[in-house]
Coordinates of N, CA and C and ligand atoms in Angstrom, one line a residue:
M1 N 15.2 117.7 91.6 CA 14.9 117.2 90.2 C 16.2 116.4 89.8
S2 N 16.0 115.1 89.6 CA 17.2 114.3 89.1 C 17.7 114.7 87.8
K3 N 18.9 115.2 87.7 CA 19.5 115.5 86.4 C 21.0 115.7 86.6
I4 N 21.8 115.6 85.6 CA 23.2 115.8 85.6 C 23.5 116.9 84.5
A5 N 24.2 118.0 85.0 CA 24.6 119.0 84.0 C 26.2 118.9 83.9
V6 N 26.7 118.3 82.8 CA 28.1 118.3 82.7 C 28.5 119.7 82.2
T7 N 29.4 120.3 83.0 CA 29.5 121.8 82.8 C 31.0 122.2 82.6
G8 N 31.2 122.7 81.4 CA 32.6 123.2 81.1 C 32.7 124.6 81.8
I9 N 33.7 124.7 82.7 CA 33.9 125.9 83.4 C 34.8 127.0 82.8
G10 N 35.4 126.6 81.6 CA 36.3 127.5 81.0 C 37.7 127.3 81.5
P11 N 38.7 128.1 81.1 CA 40.1 127.9 81.4 C 40.4 128.1 82.9
G12 N 39.7 128.9 83.6 CA 40.0 129.1 85.0 C 39.4 130.3 85.7
S13 N 39.3 131.5 85.0 CA 38.8 132.6 85.7 C 37.3 132.7 85.5
M14 N 36.6 133.4 86.5 CA 35.2 133.5 86.4 C 34.8 134.3 85.2
A15 N 35.7 135.3 84.8 CA 35.3 136.1 83.6 C 35.2 135.3 82.3
D16 N 35.9 134.1 82.3 CA 35.8 133.3 81.1 C 34.8 132.1 81.3
M17 N 34.0 132.2 82.3 CA 33.0 131.1 82.5 C 31.7 131.7 81.9
T18 N 31.0 130.8 81.1 CA 29.7 131.3 80.5 C 28.6 131.5 81.5
P19 N 27.7 132.4 81.3 CA 26.6 132.6 82.2 C 25.8 131.3 82.4
R20 N 25.7 130.5 81.3 CA 25.0 129.2 81.4 C 25.7 128.3 82.3
A21 N 27.0 128.2 82.3 CA 27.8 127.4 83.2 C 27.6 127.8 84.7
K22 N 27.6 129.2 84.8 CA 27.4 129.7 86.2 C 26.1 129.3 86.7
A23 N 25.1 129.5 85.9 CA 23.7 129.2 86.3 C 23.6 127.7 86.7
A24 N 24.2 126.8 85.9 CA 24.1 125.4 86.2 C 24.7 125.1 87.5
I25 N 25.8 125.7 87.9 CA 26.4 125.5 89.2 C 25.6 126.1 90.3
E26 N 25.0 127.3 90.1 CA 24.2 127.9 91.1 C 22.9 127.0 91.3
D27 N 22.4 126.4 90.3 CA 21.1 125.7 90.4 C 21.3 124.3 90.9
A28 N 22.5 123.8 90.9 CA 22.7 122.4 91.3 C 22.6 122.2 92.8
D29 N 22.2 121.0 93.2 CA 22.2 120.7 94.7 C 23.6 120.3 95.1
I30 N 24.3 119.7 94.2 CA 25.7 119.3 94.5 C 26.6 119.4 93.3
I31 N 27.9 119.8 93.5 CA 28.8 120.0 92.4 C 30.0 119.1 92.6
I32 N 30.2 118.3 91.6 CA 31.3 117.3 91.7 C 32.4 117.6 90.7
G33 N 33.6 117.5 91.1 CA 34.7 117.7 90.1 C 36.1 117.4 90.7
Y34 N 37.1 117.5 89.8 CA 38.5 117.3 90.1 C 38.9 118.4 91.1
S35 N 39.6 118.0 92.2 CA 39.9 118.9 93.3 C 40.5 120.3 92.8
T36 N 41.4 120.2 91.8 CA 42.0 121.4 91.3 C 41.0 122.4 90.8
Y37 N 40.0 121.9 90.0 CA 39.0 122.8 89.5 C 38.0 123.3 90.5
I38 N 37.8 122.5 91.5 CA 36.9 123.0 92.6 C 37.7 124.1 93.4
G39 N 39.0 123.9 93.5 CA 39.9 124.9 94.1 C 39.8 126.2 93.3
L40 N 39.7 126.1 92.0 CA 39.7 127.3 91.2 C 38.4 128.1 91.3
I41 N 37.3 127.4 91.4 CA 36.0 128.2 91.3 C 35.2 128.1 92.6
G42 N 35.5 127.2 93.5 CA 34.7 127.0 94.7 C 34.3 128.2 95.5
K43 N 35.3 129.1 95.7 CA 35.1 130.3 96.5 C 34.1 131.3 95.9
H44 N 33.8 131.1 94.6 CA 32.9 132.0 93.9 C 31.4 131.6 94.1
F45 N 31.3 130.4 94.7 CA 29.9 129.9 94.9 C 29.7 129.5 96.4
P46 N 29.7 130.6 97.2 CA 29.5 130.3 98.7 C 28.2 129.6 99.0
G47 N 28.3 128.7 99.9 CA 27.1 128.0 100.3 C 26.7 126.8 99.5
K48 N 27.5 126.6 98.4 CA 27.2 125.4 97.6 C 27.9 124.2 98.1
E49 N 27.4 123.0 97.9 CA 28.1 121.8 98.3 C 28.9 121.2 97.2
F50 N 30.2 121.1 97.5 CA 31.1 120.5 96.5 C 31.7 119.2 96.9
L51 N 31.9 118.3 96.0 CA 32.5 117.0 96.3 C 33.7 116.9 95.3
S52 N 34.9 116.7 95.8 CA 36.0 116.6 94.9 C 36.7 115.2 94.9
S53 N 37.4 114.9 93.8 CA 38.2 113.7 93.8 C 39.4 113.9 93.0
G54 N 40.3 112.9 93.0 CA 41.6 113.0 92.3 C 41.6 113.0 90.8
M55 N 42.7 113.2 90.2 CA 42.8 113.4 88.7 C 42.4 112.2 87.9
T56 N 42.8 111.0 88.3 CA 42.5 109.9 87.4 C 41.2 109.2 87.8
R57 N 40.4 109.8 88.5 CA 39.2 109.2 89.1 C 37.9 109.6 88.3
E58 N 38.1 109.7 87.0 CA 36.9 110.2 86.2 C 35.7 109.3 86.3
I59 N 35.9 107.9 86.2 CA 34.8 107.0 86.2 C 34.1 107.1 87.5
E60 N 34.9 107.1 88.6 CA 34.4 107.3 90.0 C 33.5 108.5 90.1
R61 N 34.0 109.6 89.5 CA 33.2 110.9 89.6 C 31.9 110.7 88.9
C62 N 31.9 110.1 87.8 CA 30.6 109.9 87.0 C 29.7 109.0 87.8
E63 N 30.2 107.9 88.4 CA 29.4 107.0 89.2 C 28.7 107.8 90.3
L64 N 29.5 108.6 91.0 CA 29.0 109.4 92.1 C 27.9 110.3 91.6
A65 N 28.2 111.0 90.5 CA 27.2 111.9 89.9 C 25.9 111.1 89.6
L66 N 26.0 110.0 89.1 CA 24.8 109.2 88.7 C 24.1 108.8 90.0
Q67 N 24.8 108.3 91.0 CA 24.2 107.9 92.3 C 23.5 109.1 92.9
M68 N 24.1 110.2 92.9 CA 23.4 111.4 93.5 C 22.1 111.8 92.7
A69 N 22.2 111.7 91.4 CA 21.0 112.0 90.6 C 19.9 111.0 90.8
L70 N 20.3 109.7 91.0 CA 19.3 108.6 91.3 C 18.7 108.9 92.7
E71 N 19.4 109.6 93.5 CA 18.8 109.9 94.9 C 17.9 111.1 94.7
G72 N 17.8 111.7 93.5 CA 16.8 112.8 93.3 C 17.5 114.2 93.3
K73 N 18.8 114.2 93.3 CA 19.5 115.4 93.3 C 19.8 116.0 91.9
S74 N 20.0 117.3 91.8 CA 20.4 117.9 90.6 C 21.9 118.1 90.7
V75 N 22.7 117.5 89.8 CA 24.1 117.5 90.0 C 24.8 118.3 88.9
A76 N 25.8 119.1 89.2 CA 26.7 119.7 88.2 C 28.0 118.9 88.3
L77 N 28.4 118.3 87.1 CA 29.7 117.7 87.1 C 30.6 118.6 86.3
I78 N 31.6 119.2 87.0 CA 32.4 120.2 86.3 C 33.7 119.6 85.7
S79 N 34.1 120.3 84.6 CA 35.2 119.9 83.8 C 35.8 121.2 83.3
S80 N 37.2 121.2 83.2 CA 37.8 122.5 82.8 C 37.7 122.7 81.3
G81 N 37.8 124.0 81.0 CA 37.6 124.3 79.5 C 36.3 123.9 79.0
D82 N 36.3 123.2 77.9 CA 35.1 122.7 77.3 C 34.9 121.2 77.8
C83 N 33.8 120.9 78.4 CA 33.6 119.5 78.9 C 33.6 118.5 77.8
G84 N 33.4 118.9 76.6 CA 33.3 118.0 75.5 C 34.6 117.8 74.7
I85 N 35.7 118.5 75.2 CA 37.0 118.3 74.6 C 38.0 117.8 75.7
Y86 N 38.3 116.5 75.6 CA 39.1 115.8 76.6 C 38.5 116.1 78.0
G87 N 37.2 116.1 78.0 CA 36.6 116.4 79.3 C 35.7 115.3 79.8
M88 N 34.7 115.7 80.6 CA 33.8 114.6 81.2 C 32.6 114.3 80.5
A89 N 32.2 115.0 79.4 CA 30.9 114.8 78.7 C 30.8 113.4 78.2
G90 N 31.8 112.9 77.5 CA 31.6 111.5 76.9 C 31.5 110.4 77.9
I91 N 32.4 110.4 78.9 CA 32.3 109.4 79.9 C 31.0 109.4 80.7
M92 N 30.5 110.6 81.0 CA 29.3 110.7 81.7 C 28.1 110.2 80.9
L93 N 28.1 110.5 79.6 CA 27.0 109.9 78.8 C 27.1 108.4 78.7
E94 N 28.3 107.9 78.6 CA 28.5 106.4 78.5 C 28.0 105.7 79.8
V95 N 28.4 106.4 81.0 CA 28.0 105.8 82.3 C 26.5 105.8 82.4
V96 N 25.8 106.9 82.1 CA 24.4 107.0 82.2 C 23.7 106.0 81.2
N97 N 24.2 106.0 80.0 CA 23.6 105.1 79.0 C 23.6 103.6 79.5
R98 N 24.8 103.2 80.0 CA 25.0 101.9 80.4 C 24.1 101.6 81.6
S99 N 23.8 102.6 82.4 CA 23.0 102.4 83.6 C 21.5 102.1 83.3
G100 N 21.1 102.5 82.1 CA 19.7 102.4 81.6 C 18.8 103.2 82.5
S101 N 19.3 104.1 83.3 CA 18.5 104.8 84.3 C 17.6 105.9 83.6
G102 N 18.0 106.4 82.5 CA 17.2 107.5 81.8 C 17.4 108.8 82.5
I103 N 18.4 108.9 83.3 CA 18.7 110.3 84.0 C 19.0 111.3 82.9
P104 N 18.4 112.4 82.9 CA 18.7 113.4 81.8 C 20.1 114.0 82.0
V105 N 20.8 114.1 80.9 CA 22.2 114.7 81.0 C 22.2 115.9 80.1
E106 N 22.6 117.0 80.6 CA 22.7 118.2 79.8 C 24.2 118.5 79.7
I107 N 24.7 118.8 78.5 CA 26.1 119.1 78.3 C 26.2 120.6 78.0
I108 N 27.0 121.3 78.9 CA 27.2 122.7 78.8 C 28.6 123.1 78.4
P109 N 28.8 123.6 77.2 CA 30.1 123.8 76.7 C 30.8 125.0 77.4
G110 N 32.2 125.0 77.2 CA 32.9 126.1 77.8 C 34.0 126.5 76.9
I111 N 34.7 127.6 77.2 CA 35.9 128.0 76.4 C 37.0 127.0 76.6
T112 N 37.4 126.4 75.5 CA 38.5 125.4 75.6 C 39.9 126.1 75.7
A113 N 40.9 125.4 76.2 CA 42.2 126.0 76.4 C 42.8 126.6 75.1
A114 N 42.5 125.9 74.0 CA 43.1 126.4 72.7 C 42.5 127.8 72.4
S115 N 41.3 128.0 72.6 CA 40.7 129.4 72.4 C 41.3 130.4 73.3
A116 N 41.4 130.0 74.6 CA 41.9 131.0 75.6 C 43.4 131.3 75.2
A117 N 44.2 130.3 74.8 CA 45.6 130.5 74.5 C 45.7 131.3 73.2
A118 N 44.9 131.0 72.2 CA 44.9 131.8 71.0 C 44.7 133.2 71.2
A119 N 43.8 133.6 72.0 CA 43.4 135.0 72.3 C 44.6 135.7 72.9
I120 N 45.4 135.0 73.8 CA 46.5 135.6 74.4 C 47.7 135.8 73.4
L121 N 47.8 134.9 72.4 CA 48.9 134.9 71.4 C 48.6 135.9 70.3
G122 N 47.3 136.2 70.1 CA 46.9 137.0 68.9 C 45.8 136.3 68.2
A123 N 46.1 135.8 67.0 CA 45.1 135.1 66.2 C 45.7 133.9 65.4
P124 N 46.3 133.0 66.2 CA 47.0 131.9 65.5 C 46.2 130.8 64.9
I125 N 44.9 130.7 65.3 CA 44.1 129.6 64.8 C 42.9 130.1 64.0
M126 N 43.2 131.1 63.1 CA 42.2 131.7 62.3 C 41.8 130.8 61.1
H127 N 42.6 129.7 60.9 CA 42.3 128.8 59.8 C 42.2 127.4 60.3
D128 N 42.1 126.4 59.4 CA 41.9 125.0 59.8 C 43.0 124.6 60.8
F129 N 42.5 124.0 61.8 CA 43.5 123.5 62.8 C 43.1 122.2 63.4
A130 N 44.1 121.5 64.0 CA 44.0 120.2 64.6 C 44.4 120.3 66.0
V131 N 43.6 119.7 66.9 CA 43.9 119.6 68.3 C 44.4 118.2 68.6
I132 N 45.6 118.1 69.1 CA 46.1 116.7 69.4 C 46.6 116.7 70.9
S133 N 46.2 115.7 71.6 CA 46.7 115.5 73.0 C 47.9 114.6 72.9
L134 N 49.0 114.9 73.6 CA 50.2 114.0 73.7 C 50.1 113.1 74.8
S135 N 48.9 113.0 75.5 CA 48.8 112.0 76.6 C 48.6 110.6 76.0
D136 N 49.5 109.7 76.3 CA 49.3 108.3 75.8 C 48.8 107.4 76.9
L137 N 48.1 108.0 77.9 CA 47.5 107.1 79.0 C 46.4 106.2 78.3
M138 N 45.7 106.7 77.4 CA 44.6 105.9 76.8 C 44.7 105.9 75.3
T139 N 45.7 106.5 74.7 CA 45.9 106.5 73.2 C 47.3 106.0 72.9
P140 N 47.4 105.0 72.0 CA 48.8 104.5 71.7 C 49.7 105.6 71.1
L141 N 50.9 105.7 71.6 CA 51.8 106.7 71.2 C 52.0 106.8 69.6
E142 N 52.0 105.6 69.0 CA 52.2 105.6 67.6 C 51.1 106.3 66.8
L143 N 49.8 106.2 67.4 CA 48.7 106.8 66.8 C 48.8 108.4 67.0
I144 N 49.3 108.7 68.1 CA 49.5 110.2 68.4 C 50.5 110.8 67.3
Y145 N 51.6 110.1 67.1 CA 52.6 110.6 66.2 C 52.0 110.6 64.8
K146 N 51.2 109.6 64.5 CA 50.6 109.5 63.1 C 49.7 110.7 62.9
R147 N 48.9 111.1 63.9 CA 48.0 112.2 63.8 C 48.8 113.5 63.6
V148 N 49.9 113.6 64.4 CA 50.8 114.8 64.2 C 51.3 114.9 62.8
E149 N 51.8 113.7 62.3 CA 52.4 113.7 61.0 C 51.3 114.1 59.9
C150 N 50.1 113.6 60.0 CA 49.0 113.9 59.1 C 48.7 115.4 59.2
A151 N 48.6 115.9 60.4 CA 48.2 117.3 60.6 C 49.3 118.2 60.0
A152 N 50.6 117.8 60.2 CA 51.7 118.6 59.7 C 51.7 118.6 58.2
E153 N 51.5 117.4 57.6 CA 51.5 117.3 56.2 C 50.3 118.0 55.5
G154 N 49.2 118.0 56.3 CA 48.0 118.7 55.8 C 48.0 120.2 56.0
D155 N 49.1 120.7 56.5 CA 49.3 122.2 56.8 C 48.2 122.7 57.8
F156 N 47.8 121.9 58.7 CA 46.9 122.4 59.8 C 47.7 123.2 60.8
V157 N 47.2 124.3 61.3 CA 47.7 124.8 62.6 C 47.5 123.7 63.6
I158 N 48.5 123.5 64.5 CA 48.4 122.3 65.4 C 48.4 122.8 66.9
C159 N 47.3 122.5 67.6 CA 47.3 122.8 69.0 C 47.6 121.6 69.8
L160 N 48.6 121.6 70.6 CA 48.9 120.4 71.4 C 48.4 120.6 72.9
Y161 N 47.6 119.7 73.3 CA 47.2 119.6 74.7 C 48.1 118.5 75.4
N162 N 48.1 118.6 76.7 CA 49.0 117.6 77.5 C 50.4 117.5 76.8
P163 N 51.1 118.6 76.5 CA 52.3 118.5 75.8 C 53.4 117.8 76.6
K164 N 53.4 117.9 77.9 CA 54.5 117.4 78.7 C 54.0 117.0 80.1
S165 N 54.5 116.0 80.7 CA 54.2 115.7 82.1 C 55.5 115.3 82.7
K166 N 55.5 115.0 84.0 CA 56.8 114.6 84.6 C 57.3 113.3 83.9
K167 N 56.4 112.4 83.5 CA 56.9 111.2 82.9 C 57.1 111.3 81.4
R168 N 56.3 112.2 80.7 CA 56.4 112.3 79.3 C 57.1 113.6 79.0
T169 N 58.4 113.6 78.9 CA 59.2 114.8 78.7 C 59.7 114.9 77.3
D170 N 59.8 113.8 76.6 CA 60.4 113.8 75.2 C 59.4 113.7 74.1
Y171 N 58.2 113.5 74.3 CA 57.2 113.4 73.2 C 57.2 114.7 72.4
I172 N 57.3 115.8 73.1 CA 57.2 117.1 72.4 C 58.4 117.3 71.5
D173 N 59.5 116.8 71.9 CA 60.7 116.8 71.0 C 60.5 116.0 69.7
K174 N 59.9 114.9 69.9 CA 59.6 114.0 68.7 C 58.6 114.7 67.8
V175 N 57.6 115.3 68.4 CA 56.5 116.0 67.7 C 57.2 117.2 66.8
R176 N 58.0 117.9 67.5 CA 58.7 119.0 66.8 C 59.5 118.5 65.6
N177 N 60.2 117.4 65.8 CA 60.9 116.8 64.6 C 60.0 116.4 63.5
I178 N 58.9 115.8 63.8 CA 57.9 115.4 62.8 C 57.4 116.7 62.0
V179 N 57.1 117.7 62.8 CA 56.5 118.9 62.1 C 57.6 119.6 61.2
L180 N 58.9 119.5 61.7 CA 60.0 120.1 61.0 C 60.2 119.5 59.6
K181 N 59.7 118.3 59.4 CA 59.8 117.6 58.1 C 58.9 118.4 57.0
Y182 N 57.9 119.1 57.5 CA 56.9 119.8 56.6 C 57.0 121.3 56.7
R183 N 57.5 121.8 57.8 CA 57.5 123.3 58.0 C 58.8 123.9 58.3
K184 N 58.9 125.2 58.0 CA 60.2 125.9 58.2 C 60.5 126.0 59.7
A185 N 61.8 126.1 60.0 CA 62.3 126.2 61.3 C 61.8 127.5 62.0
E186 N 61.5 128.5 61.1 CA 61.1 129.8 61.7 C 59.6 129.9 61.9
T187 N 58.9 128.8 61.7 CA 57.4 128.8 61.9 C 57.1 129.2 63.3
P188 N 56.2 130.2 63.5 CA 55.9 130.7 64.9 C 55.2 129.6 65.7
V189 N 55.6 129.6 67.0 CA 55.0 128.6 67.9 C 54.6 129.4 69.2
G190 N 53.4 129.3 69.6 CA 52.9 130.0 70.8 C 52.9 129.0 71.9
I191 N 53.4 129.4 73.1 CA 53.4 128.5 74.3 C 52.6 129.3 75.4
V192 N 51.5 128.8 75.8 CA 50.7 129.5 76.8 C 50.5 128.6 78.0
R193 N 50.9 129.1 79.2 CA 50.8 128.3 80.4 C 49.7 129.0 81.3
N194 N 48.9 128.1 81.9 CA 47.9 128.6 82.8 C 47.0 129.8 82.3
A195 N 46.5 129.6 81.1 CA 45.6 130.6 80.5 C 44.5 130.9 81.4
G196 N 44.2 132.2 81.7 CA 43.1 132.6 82.5 C 43.2 132.3 84.0
R197 N 44.4 131.8 84.4 CA 44.6 131.5 85.8 C 45.6 132.4 86.4
E198 N 45.8 132.3 87.7 CA 46.7 133.3 88.4 C 48.1 133.3 87.8
K199 N 48.7 132.2 87.4 CA 50.1 132.2 86.9 C 50.2 132.2 85.4
E200 N 49.2 132.9 84.8 CA 49.2 132.9 83.3 C 50.5 133.5 82.8
A201 N 51.1 132.8 81.8 CA 52.3 133.3 81.1 C 52.4 132.7 79.7
Y202 N 53.1 133.4 78.8 CA 53.2 132.9 77.5 C 54.5 133.3 76.9
D203 N 55.0 132.5 75.9 CA 56.1 132.8 75.1 C 55.8 132.7 73.6
I204 N 56.4 133.5 72.8 CA 56.3 133.4 71.4 C 57.6 132.9 70.9
A205 N 57.6 131.7 70.3 CA 58.8 131.0 69.9 C 58.8 130.6 68.4
T206 N 59.7 129.8 68.0 CA 59.6 129.2 66.7 C 59.8 127.7 66.8
L207 N 59.6 127.0 65.7 CA 59.9 125.6 65.7 C 61.3 125.3 66.1
S208 N 62.2 126.2 65.7 CA 63.6 125.9 66.0 C 64.0 126.1 67.5
N209 N 63.4 127.1 68.2 CA 63.8 127.3 69.6 C 62.7 126.9 70.6
M210 N 61.6 126.4 70.2 CA 60.5 126.2 71.1 C 60.8 125.4 72.4
L211 N 61.8 124.5 72.3 CA 62.1 123.6 73.5 C 62.9 124.4 74.5
D212 N 63.4 125.6 74.2 CA 64.1 126.4 75.2 C 63.1 127.0 76.2
F213 N 61.8 126.9 76.0 CA 60.8 127.6 76.8 C 60.1 126.6 77.7
E214 N 59.6 127.1 78.8 CA 58.9 126.2 79.8 C 57.6 125.7 79.2
I215 N 57.5 124.3 79.2 CA 56.3 123.7 78.7 C 56.0 122.6 79.8
D216 N 54.8 122.7 80.3 CA 54.4 121.7 81.4 C 53.0 121.2 81.1
M217 N 52.4 120.6 82.1 CA 51.1 120.0 81.8 C 49.9 121.0 81.9
F218 N 50.2 122.2 82.2 CA 49.2 123.3 82.2 C 49.4 124.2 81.0
T219 N 50.1 123.7 79.9 CA 50.5 124.5 78.8 C 49.7 124.0 77.5
V220 N 49.4 124.9 76.7 CA 48.9 124.6 75.3 C 50.0 125.2 74.4
V221 N 50.4 124.3 73.4 CA 51.4 124.7 72.4 C 50.7 124.9 71.1
V222 N 50.8 126.0 70.4 CA 50.1 126.3 69.2 C 51.2 126.4 68.1
I223 N 51.2 125.5 67.1 CA 52.2 125.6 66.0 C 51.6 126.1 64.8
G224 N 52.1 127.2 64.2 CA 51.5 127.8 63.1 C 51.5 127.0 61.8
N225 N 50.7 127.4 60.8 CA 50.8 126.7 59.5 C 51.9 127.4 58.6
S226 N 51.9 127.0 57.3 CA 53.0 127.6 56.5 C 52.8 129.1 56.2
K227 N 51.6 129.6 56.6 CA 51.3 131.1 56.3 C 51.4 131.9 57.6
T228 N 51.5 131.2 58.7 CA 51.5 131.9 60.0 C 52.7 132.8 60.2
Y229 N 52.5 134.0 60.7 CA 53.7 134.9 60.9 C 53.5 135.7 62.2
M230 N 54.6 136.3 62.6 CA 54.6 137.2 63.9 C 54.7 138.6 63.5
D231 N 53.9 139.5 64.1 CA 54.0 140.9 63.8 C 53.6 141.6 65.1
N232 N 54.3 142.7 65.4 CA 53.9 143.5 66.6 C 53.6 142.7 67.8
G233 N 54.4 141.6 68.0 CA 54.3 140.8 69.2 C 53.2 139.8 69.2
R234 N 52.5 139.7 68.1 CA 51.4 138.7 68.1 C 51.6 137.7 67.0
I235 N 51.0 136.6 67.1 CA 51.0 135.5 66.1 C 49.7 135.6 65.3
I236 N 49.8 135.7 64.0 CA 48.7 135.8 63.1 C 48.7 134.7 62.0
T237 N 47.6 133.9 61.9 CA 47.5 133.0 60.7 C 46.5 133.7 59.8
P238 N 46.9 134.2 58.6 CA 46.0 134.9 57.8 C 44.9 134.0 57.2
R239 N 43.7 134.5 57.1 CA 42.6 133.7 56.4 C 42.7 133.9 54.9
G240 N 43.4 134.9 54.5 CA 43.6 135.1 53.0 C 42.9 136.4 52.5
Y241 N 42.5 137.3 53.4 CA 41.9 138.6 53.0 C 43.0 139.4 52.2
D242 N 42.5 140.1 51.1 CA 43.4 140.9 50.3 C 43.6 142.2 50.9
L243 N 44.8 142.5 51.5 CA 45.0 143.8 52.2 C 45.7 144.8 51.4
K244 N 45.9 144.6 50.1 CA 46.7 145.5 49.3 C 46.4 146.9 49.4
E245 N 45.1 147.2 49.6 CA 44.7 148.7 49.6 C 45.0 149.3 51.0
Y246 N 45.4 148.4 51.9 CA 45.5 148.9 53.3 C 47.0 148.9 53.8
V247 N 47.9 148.9 52.8 CA 49.4 148.8 53.2 C 49.8 150.0 54.0
R248 N 50.7 149.8 55.0 CA 51.1 150.8 55.9 C 52.0 151.9 55.1
Ligands
SAH1 N1 38.7 120.1 78.7 C1 39.9 120.9 78.7 C2 41.1 120.1 78.3 C3 41.6 119.1 79.3 S1 43.0 118.2 78.8 C4 39.7 122.1 77.7 O1 38.7 122.1 76.9 O2 40.5 123.1 77.8 C5 44.2 119.0 79.8 C6 45.2 119.9 79.0 O3 44.5 121.0 78.5 C7 46.4 120.4 79.7 O4 47.4 119.5 79.7 C8 46.7 121.6 78.9 O5 47.4 121.2 77.7 C9 45.4 122.1 78.5 N2 44.9 123.2 79.4 C10 43.7 123.1 80.1 N3 43.5 124.3 80.8 C11 44.6 125.1 80.4 C12 44.9 126.5 80.8 N4 44.1 127.2 81.6 N5 46.0 127.0 80.2 C13 46.8 126.2 79.4 N6 46.5 125.0 79.0 C14 45.4 124.4 79.6

């Protein structure tokens, strides 16, 4: 049956993959994805046919998915975290729409890195938050900084995706300086690497010392709002519940 299921596989572990995503992969004739993600989940689906490609080959992967679907196959196109958040959902819909083929596309959501990271840190995104990617491969850097500035001014909790790569090492520095214009140096900052994966690790830092910790391209950085605090090793952004009667 010709169809494409764009499938968010979650942050990495099978425990964090939804049953709906698992079923889509089980039911597909062929599974297409970035090699790293196929490496993460492939062994859990013995007997299934996987096709992998490199990181910057998103359009190629979509064209391949379309071609396979046009041949009558049921295709799962996998994407890490939520496929609708910096994932494959949008580009797949665009490619299918432009083809005029009418191939049905199902979008299956997954746990995004920010949710996985927040759970590790405690409850840092309990209130309004903004997700900003520091990758300027397809977004002008000035626009990225403007969004950071607006989110900081608006007192949003800020989750940074793609905070650093080998080439982009100083953007995070600049972002920190922008946020410091609006927030105290002791504002909690959670740094989570490889959430839900083998090398999962995290640090709880502040705006003042956050750059002393390891931040790479498998990291989510969560910057608290003006009310965010640390207690008992966890980061909490209060929603505003009145806890007066429950004081310790
Ligand atoms: N669609 C994905 C995001 C892809 S953008 C999602 O919804 O999670 C890639 C960025 O996501 C990485 O640079 C990193 O900032 C973040 N990321 C993805 N998986 C992660 C994980 N397991 N742990 C920490 N950060 C992760």
